[in-house]
Coordinates of C-alpha atoms in Angstrom, one line a residue:
M1 CA 21.5 58.6 36.4
K2 CA 22.2 55.2 38.0
R3 CA 19.5 53.6 40.2
P4 CA 21.0 51.1 42.6
G5 CA 17.5 50.2 43.9
L6 CA 16.4 49.0 40.5
V7 CA 19.7 47.0 40.1
L8 CA 19.1 45.3 43.4
M9 CA 15.7 44.4 42.5
A10 CA 16.8 42.9 39.2
L11 CA 19.4 40.8 40.9
S12 CA 17.0 39.7 43.5
S13 CA 14.5 38.6 40.8
L14 CA 17.3 36.6 38.9
A15 CA 18.1 35.0 42.2
L16 CA 14.5 33.9 42.8
V17 CA 14.2 32.4 39.3
W18 CA 17.4 30.4 39.8
S19 CA 16.2 29.2 43.2
L20 CA 12.8 28.1 41.7
S21 CA 14.6 26.4 38.9
L22 CA 16.7 24.5 41.3
R23 CA 13.7 23.4 43.3
V24 CA 11.8 22.1 40.1
Q25 CA 14.9 20.1 39.0
G26 CA 15.9 18.9 42.4
G27 CA 18.8 21.2 43.0
A28 CA 22.4 21.0 42.1
D29 CA 23.2 19.5 45.4
D30 CA 20.0 17.4 45.9
P31 CA 19.3 14.5 43.5
K32 CA 15.8 13.9 44.8
P33 CA 12.9 15.6 42.9
A34 CA 11.8 18.7 44.6
Q35 CA 8.3 19.3 46.2
V36 CA 5.9 21.2 43.9
T37 CA 2.9 23.2 44.8
L38 CA 0.7 22.7 41.7
P39 CA -2.0 20.3 42.7
G40 CA -1.6 17.0 40.8
A41 CA 1.8 17.9 39.3
R42 CA 4.9 15.8 39.4
P43 CA 8.4 17.3 38.8
T44 CA 10.6 16.2 35.9
I45 CA 13.3 13.9 37.0
E46 CA 16.7 15.2 35.6
A47 CA 18.9 12.2 35.2
I48 CA 22.0 14.5 35.3
H49 CA 21.6 14.7 39.1
F50 CA 21.8 10.9 39.7
P51 CA 24.7 8.5 39.9
S52 CA 23.2 6.3 37.1
L53 CA 20.4 6.2 34.5
Q54 CA 18.9 3.3 36.5
A55 CA 18.9 5.3 39.6
A56 CA 16.9 8.1 37.9
L57 CA 14.4 5.5 36.7
D58 CA 14.1 4.0 40.1
V59 CA 12.8 7.2 41.7
L60 CA 9.7 7.4 39.4
P61 CA 6.6 7.5 41.6
E62 CA 3.9 4.9 41.1
G63 CA 1.8 7.4 39.1
G64 CA 4.5 7.9 36.6
G65 CA 6.4 11.1 35.4
V66 CA 9.1 12.4 33.1
V67 CA 12.7 11.3 33.1
Q68 CA 14.9 13.8 31.2
L69 CA 18.2 12.4 29.9
P70 CA 21.0 14.9 29.3
A71 CA 23.3 15.0 26.3
G72 CA 26.3 12.6 26.8
T73 CA 27.5 9.0 26.2
F74 CA 26.3 6.6 28.9
E75 CA 27.8 3.1 29.0
I76 CA 25.7 0.3 30.6
N77 CA 26.6 -3.4 31.2
E78 CA 23.2 -4.4 32.7
P79 CA 19.8 -3.7 31.1
L80 CA 17.9 -0.6 32.1
V81 CA 14.5 -1.5 33.5
L82 CA 11.5 0.7 33.2
S83 CA 8.4 -0.7 34.9
C84 CA 6.2 2.3 35.7
E85 CA 3.1 3.4 33.8
D86 CA 2.4 6.9 32.4
V87 CA 6.2 7.5 31.8
L88 CA 8.0 9.7 29.3
L89 CA 11.6 8.8 29.0
R90 CA 13.1 11.6 26.9
G91 CA 16.6 12.4 25.8
S92 CA 18.3 15.4 24.1
G93 CA 18.1 14.0 20.6
T94 CA 21.0 12.0 19.1
A95 CA 23.3 13.9 21.6
T96 CA 22.0 11.4 24.2
L97 CA 23.7 8.0 23.5
I98 CA 23.1 4.9 25.6
K99 CA 25.7 2.3 24.8
N100 CA 25.2 -1.3 25.8
V101 CA 28.7 -2.9 26.4
N102 CA 27.3 -6.1 27.7
E103 CA 28.5 -9.2 25.7
D104 CA 26.3 -11.8 27.4
G105 CA 23.3 -11.3 25.1
K106 CA 21.4 -9.0 27.4
P107 CA 19.2 -6.2 26.1
A108 CA 19.9 -2.5 26.6
L109 CA 16.4 -1.4 27.8
I110 CA 13.6 -3.5 29.2
V111 CA 10.1 -2.1 29.4
R112 CA 7.6 -4.4 31.2
P113 CA 5.3 -4.3 34.2
S114 CA 6.7 -4.3 37.7
K115 CA 4.6 -7.4 38.5
F116 CA 5.5 -9.4 35.4
E117 CA 7.7 -12.0 37.1
T118 CA 4.8 -12.9 39.6
D119 CA 2.0 -12.3 37.1
P120 CA 2.9 -12.9 33.4
K121 CA -0.5 -11.5 32.5
A122 CA 0.0 -8.1 34.2
M123 CA 0.1 -5.1 31.8
Q124 CA 1.8 -1.8 31.8
W125 CA 0.2 1.3 30.4
R126 CA 1.3 4.4 28.5
V127 CA 5.0 4.5 28.0
K128 CA 6.8 7.0 25.6
L129 CA 10.4 6.7 24.6
A130 CA 11.7 9.7 22.6
D131 CA 14.7 11.5 21.4
F132 CA 17.7 9.4 22.2
R133 CA 20.1 7.0 20.7
I134 CA 20.6 3.5 21.9
I135 CA 23.3 1.1 20.4
G136 CA 24.7 -2.2 21.2
N137 CA 27.4 -4.7 19.9
P138 CA 27.5 -8.0 18.1
K139 CA 27.3 -9.9 21.4
S140 CA 24.6 -7.9 23.1
G141 CA 20.9 -8.8 23.0
H142 CA 18.0 -6.7 21.8
G143 CA 18.0 -2.9 21.8
I144 CA 14.6 -2.3 23.3
E145 CA 12.7 -5.2 24.7
A146 CA 9.0 -4.4 25.6
T147 CA 6.7 -7.1 27.1
N148 CA 3.0 -6.7 28.0
V149 CA 3.1 -2.9 27.4
N150 CA 0.0 -1.2 26.1
E151 CA 0.1 2.1 24.3
L152 CA 3.8 2.1 23.9
F153 CA 5.1 5.0 21.8
L154 CA 8.6 5.2 20.1
D155 CA 9.2 8.6 18.6
G156 CA 12.5 9.8 17.3
V157 CA 14.6 7.0 18.6
T158 CA 17.7 5.6 17.0
V159 CA 18.3 1.9 17.6
S160 CA 21.3 0.4 16.0
Y161 CA 24.2 -2.2 16.1
H162 CA 22.5 -4.7 18.5
G163 CA 23.3 -8.4 18.5
G164 CA 19.5 -9.3 18.6
D165 CA 16.5 -7.3 17.3
G166 CA 16.6 -3.5 17.3
V167 CA 13.1 -3.4 18.9
H168 CA 11.5 -6.6 20.2
M169 CA 7.8 -6.3 21.3
T170 CA 5.8 -9.2 22.8
K171 CA 2.1 -9.0 23.7
C172 CA 1.8 -5.3 23.4
T173 CA -1.8 -5.8 22.7
E174 CA -3.1 -2.1 22.6
D175 CA -2.1 0.7 20.2
A176 CA 1.6 0.4 19.8
R177 CA 3.2 3.2 17.7
I178 CA 6.7 3.3 16.3
C179 CA 7.2 6.6 14.4
N180 CA 10.0 8.8 13.1
S181 CA 12.7 6.4 14.3
L182 CA 15.8 5.2 12.7
I183 CA 16.4 1.3 13.2
T184 CA 19.6 0.2 11.5
Y185 CA 22.4 -2.4 11.5
N186 CA 20.9 -4.8 13.9
K187 CA 22.0 -8.5 13.6
V188 CA 18.5 -9.9 13.5
T189 CA 15.3 -7.9 12.9
G190 CA 14.9 -4.2 13.0
L191 CA 11.3 -4.3 14.5
H192 CA 10.1 -7.7 15.7
L193 CA 6.3 -7.7 16.7
I194 CA 5.0 -10.9 18.4
A195 CA 1.3 -11.1 19.4
C196 CA 0.8 -7.5 19.1
H197 CA -2.5 -5.6 18.2
D198 CA -3.4 -2.3 16.5
I199 CA 0.2 -1.4 15.6
V200 CA 1.2 1.8 13.7
V201 CA 4.6 1.8 12.1
S202 CA 5.1 5.1 10.3
G203 CA 7.7 7.4 9.0
N204 CA 10.7 5.3 10.1
Q205 CA 13.9 4.4 8.2
F206 CA 15.3 0.7 8.4
E207 CA 18.6 -0.2 6.9
E208 CA 20.9 -3.2 6.9
N209 CA 19.2 -5.3 9.5
Q210 CA 18.6 -9.0 8.7
D211 CA 14.8 -8.4 8.2
A212 CA 13.4 -4.8 8.5
L213 CA 10.1 -5.9 10.2
R214 CA 8.6 -9.2 11.3
C215 CA 4.9 -9.2 12.5
I216 CA 3.9 -12.7 13.9
D217 CA 0.6 -13.9 15.4
S218 CA -0.8 -10.4 15.5
Y219 CA -3.7 -8.1 14.4
N220 CA -4.2 -4.8 12.5
L221 CA -0.7 -3.7 11.5
C222 CA -0.7 -0.3 9.8
M223 CA 2.7 0.2 8.1
T224 CA 2.9 3.4 6.1
G225 CA 5.5 5.8 4.8
N226 CA 8.6 3.9 5.8
C227 CA 12.0 3.6 3.9
L228 CA 13.5 0.1 3.8
D229 CA 16.9 -0.2 2.3
D230 CA 19.8 -2.7 1.9
H231 CA 18.4 -5.5 4.1
L232 CA 20.6 -8.6 4.4
R233 CA 17.5 -10.9 4.1
H234 CA 13.8 -9.8 3.8
G235 CA 12.0 -6.5 4.0
V236 CA 8.6 -7.2 5.6
V237 CA 7.6 -10.7 6.9
I238 CA 4.0 -11.0 8.1
E239 CA 2.8 -14.4 9.5
N240 CA -0.6 -15.4 10.9
T241 CA -1.8 -11.8 11.0
Y242 CA -5.2 -10.5 10.3
G243 CA -6.6 -7.3 9.0
S244 CA -3.5 -5.2 8.0
V245 CA -2.2 -2.7 5.6
V246 CA 1.3 -2.1 4.2
S247 CA 1.0 1.0 2.1
G248 CA 3.3 3.8 0.7
N249 CA 6.6 2.3 1.6
M250 CA 9.9 2.3 -0.3
I251 CA 11.4 -1.2 -0.1
E252 CA 14.8 -1.5 -1.9
E253 CA 17.8 -3.7 -2.3
C254 CA 16.8 -6.6 -0.1
D255 CA 19.0 -9.8 -0.4
G256 CA 15.8 -11.8 0.0
T257 CA 12.2 -10.8 -0.7
G258 CA 10.5 -7.4 -0.3
I259 CA 7.2 -8.5 1.3
I260 CA 6.2 -12.0 2.5
L261 CA 2.8 -13.1 3.7
D262 CA 2.9 -16.5 5.3
R263 CA 1.1 -19.0 7.5
D264 CA -2.6 -18.0 7.3
C265 CA -2.6 -14.2 6.8
Y266 CA -6.0 -12.9 6.1
G267 CA -7.6 -9.7 5.0
I268 CA -4.3 -7.7 4.2
T269 CA -3.8 -5.0 1.6
L270 CA -0.4 -4.4 0.0
S271 CA -0.8 -1.1 -1.9
A272 CA 1.2 1.8 -3.4
N273 CA 4.6 0.4 -2.4
V274 CA 7.7 0.8 -4.5
I275 CA 9.5 -2.5 -4.5
A276 CA 12.8 -2.2 -6.4
H277 CA 16.0 -4.0 -7.0
E278 CA 15.2 -7.0 -4.7
Q279 CA 17.7 -9.9 -5.1
G280 CA 15.1 -12.5 -4.3
G281 CA 11.4 -11.8 -5.0
G282 CA 9.1 -8.8 -4.8
I283 CA 5.9 -10.0 -3.0
D284 CA 5.6 -13.7 -2.0
L285 CA 2.1 -14.8 -1.0
R286 CA 3.0 -18.0 0.7
G287 CA -0.1 -18.3 2.9
A288 CA -2.5 -15.5 2.2
H289 CA -6.3 -15.3 1.8
G290 CA -8.7 -12.5 1.0
C291 CA -5.8 -10.2 0.3
A292 CA -5.3 -7.3 -2.2
V293 CA -2.2 -6.3 -4.1
S294 CA -2.8 -3.0 -5.8
A295 CA -0.9 0.0 -7.2
N296 CA 2.5 -1.3 -6.4
T297 CA 5.4 -0.5 -8.6
F298 CA 7.7 -3.6 -9.2
T299 CA 11.0 -2.3 -10.7
I300 CA 13.8 -4.7 -11.7
I301 CA 12.9 -7.7 -9.4
K302 CA 15.3 -10.5 -10.1
Q303 CA 12.7 -13.3 -9.8
D304 CA 9.0 -13.5 -9.1
A305 CA 8.0 -9.9 -8.7
L306 CA 4.7 -11.3 -7.4
L307 CA 4.3 -15.0 -6.5
I308 CA 1.0 -16.5 -5.5
G309 CA 1.5 -20.0 -4.0
P310 CA -0.6 -23.0 -3.5
N311 CA -1.6 -22.0 0.1
S312 CA -3.0 -18.7 -1.0
G313 CA -6.2 -17.8 -2.6
R314 CA -9.0 -15.2 -3.2
I315 CA -6.5 -12.7 -4.2
T316 CA -7.1 -9.4 -6.2
V317 CA -4.1 -8.1 -8.3
T318 CA -5.0 -4.7 -9.6
G319 CA -3.3 -1.6 -11.1
N320 CA 0.2 -2.7 -10.5
N321 CA 3.3 -1.9 -12.8
F322 CA 5.7 -4.7 -13.6
S323 CA 8.6 -3.2 -15.5
D324 CA 12.4 -3.2 -16.2
S325 CA 14.2 0.1 -16.2
T326 CA 13.3 1.3 -19.7
I327 CA 13.0 5.1 -20.2
G328 CA 11.8 7.4 -23.0
N329 CA 8.8 7.6 -25.1
S330 CA 9.7 7.9 -28.8
E331 CA 12.8 5.7 -28.4
V332 CA 13.1 2.9 -25.8
K333 CA 16.4 3.3 -23.9
R334 CA 17.5 0.7 -21.2
L335 CA 19.5 1.7 -18.3
K336 CA 22.3 -0.8 -17.4
N337 CA 20.7 -3.7 -15.8
D338 CA 22.2 -7.1 -15.5
R339 CA 19.6 -8.3 -12.9
G340 CA 16.6 -8.8 -15.0
A341 CA 13.0 -7.9 -14.3
S342 CA 10.3 -10.4 -13.6
G343 CA 6.5 -10.5 -13.6
L344 CA 3.7 -12.5 -11.9
T345 CA 3.9 -16.2 -11.2
L346 CA 0.8 -18.4 -10.4
D347 CA 1.8 -21.6 -8.6
G348 CA -1.2 -23.9 -7.9
T349 CA -3.3 -21.1 -6.5
S350 CA -7.1 -20.4 -6.9
D351 CA -9.6 -17.7 -7.1
V352 CA -7.4 -14.8 -8.3
A353 CA -8.5 -11.7 -10.2
I354 CA -5.7 -10.1 -12.3
S355 CA -6.9 -6.8 -13.9
G356 CA -5.7 -3.4 -14.9
N357 CA -2.0 -4.1 -14.6
L358 CA 0.8 -3.2 -16.9
F359 CA 3.7 -5.7 -17.8
S360 CA 6.5 -4.3 -19.7
S361 CA 9.8 -6.1 -21.0
V362 CA 9.7 -8.5 -17.9
K363 CA 11.4 -12.0 -18.2
P364 CA 10.8 -14.8 -18.8
K365 CA 7.0 -14.0 -18.9
A366 CA 4.4 -11.4 -17.8
I367 CA 2.3 -14.2 -16.2
K368 CA 4.0 -17.4 -15.6
V369 CA 2.0 -20.5 -14.8
T370 CA 3.8 -23.4 -13.1
D371 CA 3.0 -27.1 -13.6
A372 CA 0.8 -27.1 -10.4
P373 CA -2.7 -26.3 -11.8
S374 CA -4.3 -23.0 -10.8
Q375 CA -8.0 -22.8 -10.7
R376 CA -10.6 -20.0 -11.1
I377 CA -8.3 -17.4 -12.5
L378 CA -9.7 -14.1 -14.1
V379 CA -7.1 -12.2 -16.3
S380 CA -8.8 -9.1 -17.7
G381 CA -7.9 -5.7 -19.0
N382 CA -4.0 -5.7 -18.6
V383 CA -1.6 -4.1 -20.9
L384 CA 1.4 -6.4 -22.0
T385 CA 4.3 -4.7 -23.8
D386 CA 7.5 -6.5 -25.2
V387 CA 6.6 -9.6 -23.2
E388 CA 5.7 -13.3 -23.5
S389 CA 2.9 -14.7 -21.2
D390 CA 1.2 -18.0 -20.1
H391 CA -2.2 -16.3 -19.7
A392 CA -3.6 -18.1 -22.6
Q393 CA -3.1 -21.4 -20.9
L394 CA -5.6 -20.3 -18.3
R395 CA -8.2 -19.5 -21.0
D396 CA -7.8 -22.8 -22.7
S397 CA -7.7 -25.0 -19.7
K398 CA -10.6 -26.9 -18.4
I399 CA -10.2 -26.1 -14.7
G400 CA -12.7 -23.6 -13.5
E401 CA -13.8 -20.3 -15.1
N402 CA -10.8 -18.7 -16.7
L403 CA -11.4 -15.5 -18.6
E404 CA -8.8 -13.4 -20.6
S405 CA -8.8 -10.1 -22.3
E406 CA -5.5 -8.4 -23.1
S407 CA -4.2 -5.6 -25.1
R408 CA -0.7 -5.5 -26.6

């Protein structure tokens, strides 16, 4: 038996739900955020109801809020500017594409405090960018340019094809996090950090930028679990940076060097990385002090899998594997390899402990010593297989305390 009263009640309920939904989202005909009744709450700003993305950002209240970007392709020819604190700018995954068509070197998205132009020391706090794709062109500027932003969080963002850096961060001095993002095909650096502190870079993929990551004049970089592939110059470049760790990353096929520490780096650990098939070097310690290189796998590095230069010292090199691509146990079989595989080079350095490493079939030598004298070098407990080595020169020399104990 039909019950028209129940049907009418159901229709009324649906109408009420639709009405409330429109109120929360601003309404189909009202682009302004609706009033809410929950004390302390702010409505989500639905960018779909605004004439432009910037117009949606402009209505953020001083206390911050959420801007939801719909699916679609949105061309911009001027930078988007986000200057409020406590903001979540969230897209609809890769279905949300922001496309910078500007060809005058301007960035796509600028994040900086509203008072920055009048007060260069002003700081912006707590901004999260999530779940959208942002691309440029060879004549555009950076993809995301963040200045003086504390607790900046990038999560699930794709940043590609920009004429400058993918992500360019300056003076983001508190707790920056770049996670689960794809940073690819940018003309300069994928992620460029300048004067930043306490930085987590985790679970990202970098491909075919000039350099994957540059960290300059900074503190406390924690870079873990990233995949770096096919870069047109270097993988990771760290300069004048203190107290950091680069661990558990896959760094492959750089035209230059996998990891470079330069200009007074101190207290940095490079550990458990796979560094493979680099056309230049593996790890280059150009200016590193009090650093550890441990448990890395150096596979088919064309020249200088590990180079410790004259401006570096007080280095431990422990538990690493330097090898070519041999496979098999009972019979040695080499994969096709015309690149060569290299070992460790000491170039006028001092105070280095080299222990517990394995060197197999690397050329020209497992440990190569240049004409520049190295002092106070301990070489102990390593395994050398199918290699030549200069470590005996360290034992026989008169410069400092050089100890050697090897098994072959």
